[in-house]
Every structure is written in C-alpha cells, then in structure tokens.
Amino acid sequence: MTVDDTTSGAGAEPPSEPSVHPTPHHEVDHTAEPTDDPLAIRLEQLILGADRRYTPFQAARTAGVSMDLASRFWRAMGFADIGQARALTEADVLALRRLAGLVEAGLLSEPMAIQVARSTGQTTARLAEWQIDSFLEGLTEPPEPGMTRTEVTYPLVELLLPELEEFLVYVWRRQLAAATGRVVQAADDEEMVDRRLAVGFADLVGFTRLTRRLEEEELGELVEAFETTCADLVAAHGGRLIKTLGDEVLFAADDAGTAAEIALRLIEAMTQDETMPALRVGIAFGTVTTRMGDVFGTTVNLASRLTSIAPKDAVLVDGAFAEELTRTGDAPASEARAAEEAAVAEKERQEGVEPVSVPTYRYGLQPMWQRPVRGLGVVEPWLLARRGTS
C-alpha cells in the first residue's frame, strides 16, 4: 500500500513521518493523473522547478502545518481544492513553512498571514493571466510552417522565465519602497489605515451600447487602450491606480491638486482620441480605509456617485475636494473675486504701476445645483476645469 492509500481513507491513521523519498512505484506515478496533458506537466515542472511529489496532507505534515491551516493558505492564494491528489511540490512545502514560520515568530498574526496569501494570490493571478493573454499567445504562434505551438511553447517559456522573475521582483521591491515611504510619512498609526485621500473614478460613457455594436476583438482593444492610457497618466502625475473595471478605473492621490491634474489629463487624452467614447470623472476627498491595496468608505462611494451624474467629458468633485483645492491655493475661493483682482492688477500695469502680486490658480471651480445622492444625502457638486476654461 502506498502512502496515499494510508492517508486518504476516512479515519486512517496518518504515518508518523510522511514519505519524502518516493518509492519506485511513486517514480512511475508522481507526475500526473493519466488524463493530464504531458506538455502542461512539463511546463509546470519547468516553471515550479520541481516535480509533483506530495498530497496536500503530506505537504502540510512535511511543512509542520496543520491540514486546516494549510487548506486556508491554499485557498487564500486562489487555488482549488485537489482532494488527496499527489500534485504538490517542494516549493509548496517551503511556502507553507515560510508562512507558518512568520506566524510562529510573532511577525504576523494568523489572520494577517492569510491576508498576505490572499493579496499575493489575487495580484499574481491577474498578472499571470494578463501576461498569457497579452504576449505569450502571440509569441507562441508557430514561426515556421509545420511547427506546432507545442514545439514552440516550452523553449520560449524556458527563455522568458528567469527574465520575467527578476523583473517581477524588481518592480515589487520598487512598489514596496514607495508604499513604505508613504506609510512612514503618515502623521500617526491611525493614518496608516484610515487616511485622507483624493479618490477618483473615470468612467467611459455609453460602454454598454458599445458592447452590443463592437466585435469582441475591437472591444478588447478599446478596453486595453483605455486602461493603458489611464494607468500611464495616473502614474506619471503622481497618483496610484487602485483597480480597473473594464470601462472604469479607480485611482487615488495623496492631495487634491494631484488628483485634479490626473482627472483633467484623462479627459483631455480621451477627447483627443477619436476612437474613444466620452469620459466622465468624479472625485471626492476625505477619510479612506485601505485594505489589501483597495480603498473603501464613504469617500469612495461619493466619488462613484459623482461619476454617475457627471456630464460627458467633465469632472465633478465634492465640497471637501473643492475646499482642499482652495486651501492649498490651487483654485480660488471665489471666481468673481479672482477676476476682480486680476482686473485691478491689469489696470495698474497699464497705468505704469507695479501691481501687487496676484495669485496664479491652476484650476477653476463652478458650483452646481445641489442634488440628493442615493445613500449619501444631499451633496453640492463642483465642476472642475483648468483655469480660464470654465
């Protein structure tokens, strides 16, 4: 009877030490079930750097982790339950051991370790899917007639794997450094979790109608172009892209001026592209709860509501955002007073008198009609524009 026979039956007593060195029988059967694709197994071994060796029970036992905790780690990372199939490797054992070690050392609580597994799994799952969809599909097209994709895929992955791995670690370290910098600059511990941020949504207008009119490939290209443009502009001007939702992106910035610049740049970029639908943006400023790279709270909900009522190719902001822009000197508290100050200064120049310095504002704010917003009461939105264009 093999190790699997003794460990998978209900009520069976587990061995005191799970087998680490496979017997000759295991050597025949340690890679896959008979229905598994041979190329998929070879690629898995190449990417993971190890053969399938352990059942989940054996992996947990070898790592010194309870089966319950191992299952929660596994699911948090985004992997399906596999019963007692021999599908895990030394890398899986090491990952379990590391997570459990962080808990045992008191560096992470058990719930936090689960969150680490979940956030890492969700992020890298999307990254892996994107990489396959975006370039591996194209790169694995047979370069010569008669060659199969199977013949091309393995050597290609073999070449790309070390380069992509090093690049992933580099980007992760850079992002970690930036996030750590923001945390240590926080005023207090509470601000590390509940922070005052500007949060904005940018939404393509009429996207649902587009889905009926465009072919799937055209729609995919449009969404990719939209997300790429947004990601580049948000990053270039000092914001953070929180997530993309196909026809909508969510971004955040530490100050109102940065968020205003991003929003207007997005509108300007989309209006210059004839292939893009109209865009509308809503921004709110206030306390935001951050969890696992996402943002939550009333401020986020308000930004979403403002986006839904914003005119085409326009930016609506809430009162707190408008107040923050005027407090920092990015927008005038009163357009009438700003115009009057500018007129007086111009008249003094014409009379040969050196005028007193007049503030230069980057943005203009126009109050809109107050309106009830579902779940948030009555709000007074402001229309944001570049100075002189409102």
Coordinates of C-alpha atoms in Angstrom, one line a residue:
M1 CA 0.0 0.0 0.0
T2 CA 1.4 3.4 -0.9
V3 CA 1.5 6.5 1.3
D4 CA -1.6 7.9 -0.5
D5 CA -3.5 4.7 0.4
T6 CA -2.9 5.2 4.1
T7 CA -3.6 8.9 4.3
S8 CA -6.6 9.4 2.1
G9 CA -9.0 6.9 3.6
A10 CA -11.5 8.2 6.1
G11 CA -10.4 7.6 9.7
A12 CA -7.0 6.2 8.6
E13 CA -4.1 6.8 11.0
P14 CA -1.5 9.1 9.3
P15 CA 2.1 7.9 9.3
S16 CA 4.4 9.3 11.8
E17 CA 6.7 10.6 9.1
P18 CA 5.3 11.2 5.6
S19 CA 7.4 9.7 2.9
V20 CA 9.8 12.2 1.4
H21 CA 11.7 9.9 -0.9
P22 CA 9.4 8.3 -3.4
T23 CA 9.5 4.5 -3.9
P24 CA 9.9 3.1 -7.4
H25 CA 6.1 2.9 -7.6
H26 CA 6.0 6.7 -6.9
E27 CA 8.6 7.3 -9.6
V28 CA 6.2 5.9 -12.1
D29 CA 3.2 7.8 -10.9
H30 CA 4.5 11.0 -9.3
T31 CA 3.9 13.4 -12.1
A32 CA 0.2 13.4 -13.1
E33 CA -3.0 11.7 -13.5
P34 CA -3.3 9.8 -16.8
T35 CA -5.7 12.4 -18.2
D36 CA -3.2 15.3 -17.7
D37 CA -1.6 16.8 -20.8
P38 CA 2.1 15.9 -21.0
L39 CA 3.2 19.3 -22.2
A40 CA 1.2 21.0 -19.4
I41 CA 3.1 18.8 -16.9
R42 CA 6.5 19.6 -18.4
L43 CA 5.7 23.3 -18.4
E44 CA 4.6 23.1 -14.7
Q45 CA 7.8 21.3 -13.8
L46 CA 9.8 23.9 -15.6
I47 CA 8.0 26.9 -14.0
L48 CA 7.9 25.5 -10.5
G49 CA 11.3 24.0 -10.7
A50 CA 10.1 20.7 -9.1
D51 CA 8.1 17.6 -9.7
R52 CA 4.7 16.7 -8.2
R53 CA 5.5 14.8 -5.1
Y54 CA 3.1 15.4 -2.2
T55 CA -0.6 15.1 -1.5
P56 CA -1.9 18.1 0.5
F57 CA -1.8 16.1 3.7
Q58 CA 1.8 15.1 3.1
A59 CA 2.8 18.7 2.2
A60 CA 1.2 20.0 5.3
R61 CA 2.8 17.3 7.5
T62 CA 6.2 17.9 6.0
A63 CA 5.9 21.6 6.5
G64 CA 4.8 21.2 10.1
V65 CA 1.5 22.9 9.5
S66 CA -2.0 21.7 10.4
M67 CA -4.1 20.5 7.4
D68 CA -6.7 23.1 8.3
L69 CA -4.2 26.0 8.2
A70 CA -2.6 24.6 5.0
S71 CA -6.0 24.5 3.3
R72 CA -6.8 28.0 4.3
F73 CA -3.4 29.2 3.0
W74 CA -4.0 27.3 -0.3
R75 CA -7.5 28.7 -0.8
A76 CA -6.4 32.2 0.1
M77 CA -3.7 32.0 -2.6
G78 CA -6.5 31.3 -5.1
F79 CA -6.0 27.5 -5.7
A80 CA -8.8 25.0 -5.9
D81 CA -9.1 22.1 -3.5
I82 CA -7.4 19.0 -5.0
G83 CA -8.5 16.3 -2.6
Q84 CA -5.6 14.0 -2.0
A85 CA -4.1 14.0 -5.4
R86 CA -0.3 14.0 -5.5
A87 CA 0.1 17.4 -7.1
L88 CA 2.3 19.5 -4.7
T89 CA 6.0 20.1 -4.8
E90 CA 8.9 21.0 -2.6
A91 CA 8.1 24.7 -3.4
D92 CA 4.6 24.3 -1.9
V93 CA 6.0 22.8 1.2
L94 CA 8.5 25.6 1.5
A95 CA 5.8 28.3 1.0
L96 CA 3.7 26.7 3.8
R97 CA 6.7 26.5 6.1
R98 CA 7.5 30.2 5.5
L99 CA 4.0 31.5 6.2
A100 CA 3.7 29.3 9.3
G101 CA 7.2 30.4 10.4
L102 CA 6.1 34.1 10.2
V103 CA 3.2 33.3 12.5
E104 CA 5.3 31.3 14.9
A105 CA 7.9 34.0 15.1
G106 CA 5.2 36.5 16.0
L107 CA 5.9 38.7 12.9
L108 CA 2.4 38.1 11.6
S109 CA -0.9 37.0 13.2
E110 CA -2.6 34.1 11.6
P111 CA -5.3 36.3 10.0
M112 CA -2.6 38.6 8.6
A113 CA -0.8 35.6 7.1
I114 CA -4.0 34.6 5.4
Q115 CA -4.3 38.2 4.1
V116 CA -0.7 38.1 2.8
A117 CA -1.5 34.8 1.0
R118 CA -4.8 36.2 -0.4
S119 CA -3.4 39.6 -1.6
T120 CA -0.4 37.9 -3.2
G121 CA -2.5 35.3 -4.9
Q122 CA -5.1 37.7 -6.3
T123 CA -2.5 40.1 -7.6
T124 CA -0.2 37.5 -9.2
A125 CA -3.2 35.5 -10.6
R126 CA -4.3 38.6 -12.6
L127 CA -0.7 39.3 -13.6
A128 CA -0.2 35.7 -14.9
E129 CA -3.4 35.8 -16.9
W130 CA -2.6 39.2 -18.4
Q131 CA 0.9 38.0 -19.4
I132 CA -0.5 34.9 -21.1
D133 CA -3.3 36.8 -22.8
S134 CA -1.2 39.7 -23.9
F135 CA 2.1 38.3 -25.2
L136 CA 2.5 34.6 -24.8
E137 CA -0.5 33.9 -27.1
G138 CA 1.2 35.9 -29.8
L139 CA 4.7 34.8 -29.2
T140 CA 3.8 31.1 -29.3
E141 CA 2.4 31.3 -32.8
P142 CA 4.5 28.9 -34.9
P143 CA 7.3 30.9 -36.5
E144 CA 7.6 28.4 -39.4
P145 CA 5.1 26.4 -41.3
G146 CA 4.7 22.9 -40.0
M147 CA 5.8 23.8 -36.4
T148 CA 3.2 23.2 -33.7
R149 CA 2.6 25.6 -30.7
T150 CA 3.7 22.7 -28.5
E151 CA 7.1 22.7 -30.1
V152 CA 7.5 26.5 -29.6
T153 CA 6.0 27.0 -26.1
Y154 CA 8.4 25.1 -23.9
P155 CA 11.7 26.7 -25.2
L156 CA 10.0 30.1 -25.1
V157 CA 8.9 29.8 -21.5
E158 CA 12.4 28.4 -20.6
L159 CA 13.9 31.6 -22.0
L160 CA 11.4 34.1 -20.6
L161 CA 11.0 32.6 -17.1
P162 CA 14.2 33.9 -15.4
E163 CA 13.9 37.3 -17.0
L164 CA 10.3 37.8 -16.0
E165 CA 11.0 36.5 -12.5
E166 CA 13.8 39.0 -12.0
F167 CA 11.7 41.8 -13.4
L168 CA 8.8 40.9 -11.2
V169 CA 11.0 41.1 -8.0
Y170 CA 12.4 44.4 -9.1
V171 CA 9.0 46.0 -9.7
W172 CA 7.7 44.6 -6.4
R173 CA 10.7 46.0 -4.5
R174 CA 10.2 49.4 -6.1
Q175 CA 6.4 49.4 -5.3
L176 CA 7.2 48.2 -1.7
A177 CA 9.7 51.0 -1.3
A178 CA 7.1 53.6 -2.5
A179 CA 4.3 52.2 -0.3
T180 CA 6.6 52.1 2.8
G181 CA 7.6 55.7 2.2
R182 CA 4.0 56.7 2.3
V183 CA 3.4 54.8 5.5
V184 CA 6.4 56.2 7.4
Q185 CA 5.3 59.8 6.5
A186 CA 1.9 59.2 7.9
A187 CA 1.1 61.5 10.9
D188 CA 0.1 58.7 13.2
D189 CA -0.7 55.0 13.3
E190 CA -4.4 55.6 12.5
E191 CA -3.5 57.4 9.4
M192 CA -1.7 54.4 8.1
V193 CA -5.0 52.6 7.7
D194 CA -7.6 55.4 7.7
R195 CA -6.1 58.1 5.5
R196 CA -7.3 61.3 3.9
L197 CA -7.0 60.8 0.2
A198 CA -8.5 62.1 -3.0
V199 CA -10.3 59.2 -4.7
G200 CA -11.5 59.4 -8.3
F201 CA -13.4 57.2 -10.8
A202 CA -13.1 57.6 -14.5
D203 CA -15.9 56.0 -16.5
L204 CA -16.5 55.5 -20.2
V205 CA -19.9 56.8 -21.3
G206 CA -22.1 54.5 -23.2
F207 CA -20.0 51.5 -22.8
T208 CA -22.9 49.1 -22.6
R209 CA -24.1 50.2 -26.0
L210 CA -20.6 49.7 -27.4
T211 CA -20.6 46.1 -26.2
R212 CA -23.5 45.4 -28.5
R213 CA -22.1 47.2 -31.5
L214 CA -18.4 46.2 -31.5
E215 CA -16.8 42.9 -32.2
E216 CA -15.2 41.1 -29.2
E217 CA -11.7 41.8 -30.5
E218 CA -12.5 45.5 -31.1
L219 CA -14.0 45.8 -27.7
G220 CA -10.9 44.2 -26.1
E221 CA -8.6 46.6 -27.9
L222 CA -10.7 49.6 -26.8
V223 CA -10.6 48.5 -23.1
E224 CA -6.9 47.8 -23.3
A225 CA -6.2 51.2 -24.8
F226 CA -8.4 52.9 -22.1
E227 CA -6.8 51.0 -19.2
T228 CA -3.2 51.6 -20.6
T229 CA -3.8 55.4 -21.1
C230 CA -5.3 55.7 -17.6
A231 CA -2.5 53.7 -15.9
D232 CA 0.2 55.7 -17.6
L233 CA -1.4 59.1 -16.8
V234 CA -2.2 58.2 -13.2
A235 CA 1.4 57.0 -12.6
A236 CA 3.1 59.8 -14.5
H237 CA 1.3 62.5 -12.4
G238 CA 1.9 61.0 -9.0
G239 CA -1.3 59.1 -8.4
R240 CA -2.0 55.4 -7.8
L241 CA -4.2 53.2 -9.9
I242 CA -6.2 51.1 -7.5
K243 CA -8.0 48.9 -10.0
T244 CA -9.6 48.7 -13.4
L245 CA -13.1 47.5 -14.1
G246 CA -13.2 47.4 -17.9
D247 CA -15.0 50.6 -18.7
E248 CA -14.0 52.2 -15.4
V249 CA -10.8 52.9 -13.4
L250 CA -10.4 53.8 -9.7
F251 CA -7.4 56.0 -8.7
A252 CA -6.2 57.8 -5.6
A253 CA -3.8 60.6 -4.8
D254 CA -2.4 62.0 -1.6
D255 CA -3.5 65.6 -2.4
A256 CA -6.3 67.3 -4.3
G257 CA -4.1 69.1 -6.7
T258 CA -2.6 65.8 -8.0
A259 CA -6.0 64.2 -8.4
A260 CA -7.3 67.3 -10.2
E261 CA -4.4 67.2 -12.7
I262 CA -4.9 63.5 -13.3
A263 CA -8.6 63.8 -13.9
L264 CA -8.3 66.7 -16.4
R265 CA -5.4 64.9 -18.2
L266 CA -7.6 61.9 -18.6
I267 CA -10.5 64.0 -20.1
E268 CA -8.0 65.7 -22.4
A269 CA -6.4 62.5 -23.6
M270 CA -9.8 60.8 -24.3
T271 CA -11.2 63.8 -26.2
Q272 CA -8.2 63.8 -28.4
D273 CA -8.7 60.1 -29.4
E274 CA -11.5 59.8 -31.9
T275 CA -11.8 56.1 -31.3
M276 CA -12.6 56.6 -27.6
P277 CA -16.1 57.3 -26.2
A278 CA -16.7 60.3 -23.9
L279 CA -15.3 60.1 -20.4
R280 CA -16.7 61.4 -17.1
V281 CA -14.8 61.6 -13.8
G282 CA -15.9 62.0 -10.2
I283 CA -13.6 62.8 -7.3
A284 CA -14.1 63.1 -3.6
F285 CA -11.7 64.0 -0.8
G286 CA -11.8 62.5 2.7
T287 CA -11.0 59.7 5.0
V288 CA -10.5 56.4 3.2
T289 CA -9.9 52.9 4.6
T290 CA -7.2 51.0 2.8
R291 CA -7.2 47.2 2.7
M292 CA -5.1 44.8 0.5
G293 CA -4.4 47.6 -2.0
D294 CA -8.1 48.6 -2.3
V295 CA -9.9 51.6 -0.8
F296 CA -13.3 51.7 1.0
G297 CA -15.6 54.0 2.7
T298 CA -18.0 56.9 2.2
T299 CA -15.4 58.9 0.3
V300 CA -15.1 56.2 -2.3
N301 CA -18.9 55.8 -2.5
L302 CA -19.3 59.5 -3.0
A303 CA -16.7 59.6 -5.8
S304 CA -18.6 56.8 -7.6
R305 CA -21.9 58.6 -7.3
L306 CA -20.4 61.8 -8.6
T307 CA -19.1 59.9 -11.6
S308 CA -22.6 58.6 -12.4
I309 CA -24.0 62.2 -12.6
A310 CA -21.1 63.9 -14.2
P311 CA -21.6 65.4 -17.7
K312 CA -19.7 64.0 -20.6
D313 CA -16.1 65.0 -20.8
A314 CA -16.3 66.7 -17.4
V315 CA -15.0 66.3 -13.9
L316 CA -17.3 66.6 -10.8
V317 CA -15.8 67.0 -7.3
D318 CA -17.4 67.1 -3.9
G319 CA -17.3 70.1 -1.5
A320 CA -14.5 68.7 0.6
F321 CA -12.3 68.4 -2.5
A322 CA -13.2 72.0 -3.6
E323 CA -12.3 73.2 -0.1
E324 CA -9.0 71.4 -0.2
L325 CA -8.1 72.9 -3.6
T326 CA -8.8 76.4 -2.3
R327 CA -6.9 75.8 0.9
T328 CA -3.8 74.8 -1.0
G329 CA -4.1 77.7 -3.4
D330 CA -4.7 75.6 -6.4
A331 CA -8.2 77.2 -7.0
P332 CA -9.7 80.5 -6.0
A333 CA -12.3 80.6 -3.2
S334 CA -14.3 83.0 -5.4
E335 CA -14.1 83.3 -9.2
A336 CA -15.6 86.8 -9.0
R337 CA -13.0 88.0 -6.5
A338 CA -10.2 86.3 -8.5
A339 CA -11.4 88.1 -11.7
E340 CA -11.6 91.4 -9.9
E341 CA -8.1 91.1 -8.5
A342 CA -6.8 90.2 -12.0
A343 CA -8.6 93.3 -13.5
V344 CA -7.2 95.6 -10.9
A345 CA -3.7 94.3 -11.5
E346 CA -4.0 94.7 -15.2
K347 CA -5.2 98.3 -14.8
E348 CA -2.3 99.2 -12.6
R349 CA 0.1 97.8 -15.2
Q350 CA -1.5 100.0 -17.9
E351 CA -1.0 103.0 -15.6
G352 CA 2.6 102.1 -15.1
V353 CA 2.2 101.0 -11.5
E354 CA 3.8 97.7 -10.5
P355 CA 0.8 95.7 -9.2
V356 CA 0.8 93.7 -6.0
S357 CA 1.4 90.0 -6.8
V358 CA -1.8 88.3 -7.9
P359 CA -2.2 84.6 -7.1
T360 CA -1.9 82.2 -10.0
Y361 CA -4.5 79.5 -9.8
R362 CA -4.3 76.2 -11.7
Y363 CA -7.9 75.2 -11.6
G364 CA -11.4 76.8 -11.6
L365 CA -14.4 75.5 -9.7
Q366 CA -18.0 76.1 -10.6
P367 CA -20.8 75.2 -8.1
M368 CA -23.5 73.1 -9.5
W369 CA -27.1 72.5 -8.2
Q370 CA -27.4 70.6 -5.0
R371 CA -28.9 67.2 -5.5
P372 CA -29.8 64.2 -3.4
V373 CA -27.4 61.2 -3.9
R374 CA -28.7 57.8 -3.0
G375 CA -27.4 56.7 0.4
L376 CA -25.4 59.9 0.9
G377 CA -28.0 62.6 1.3
V378 CA -27.8 66.0 -0.4
V379 CA -24.5 66.9 -2.0
E380 CA -23.3 70.1 -3.8
P381 CA -21.0 69.0 -6.6
W382 CA -18.5 71.4 -8.2
L383 CA -17.4 71.4 -11.9
L384 CA -13.6 71.3 -12.1
A385 CA -11.8 72.9 -15.1
R386 CA -8.5 74.3 -15.9
R387 CA -8.2 78.0 -15.0
G388 CA -9.6 80.1 -17.8
T389 CA -11.6 77.2 -19.4
S390 CA -14.6 77.2 -17.0

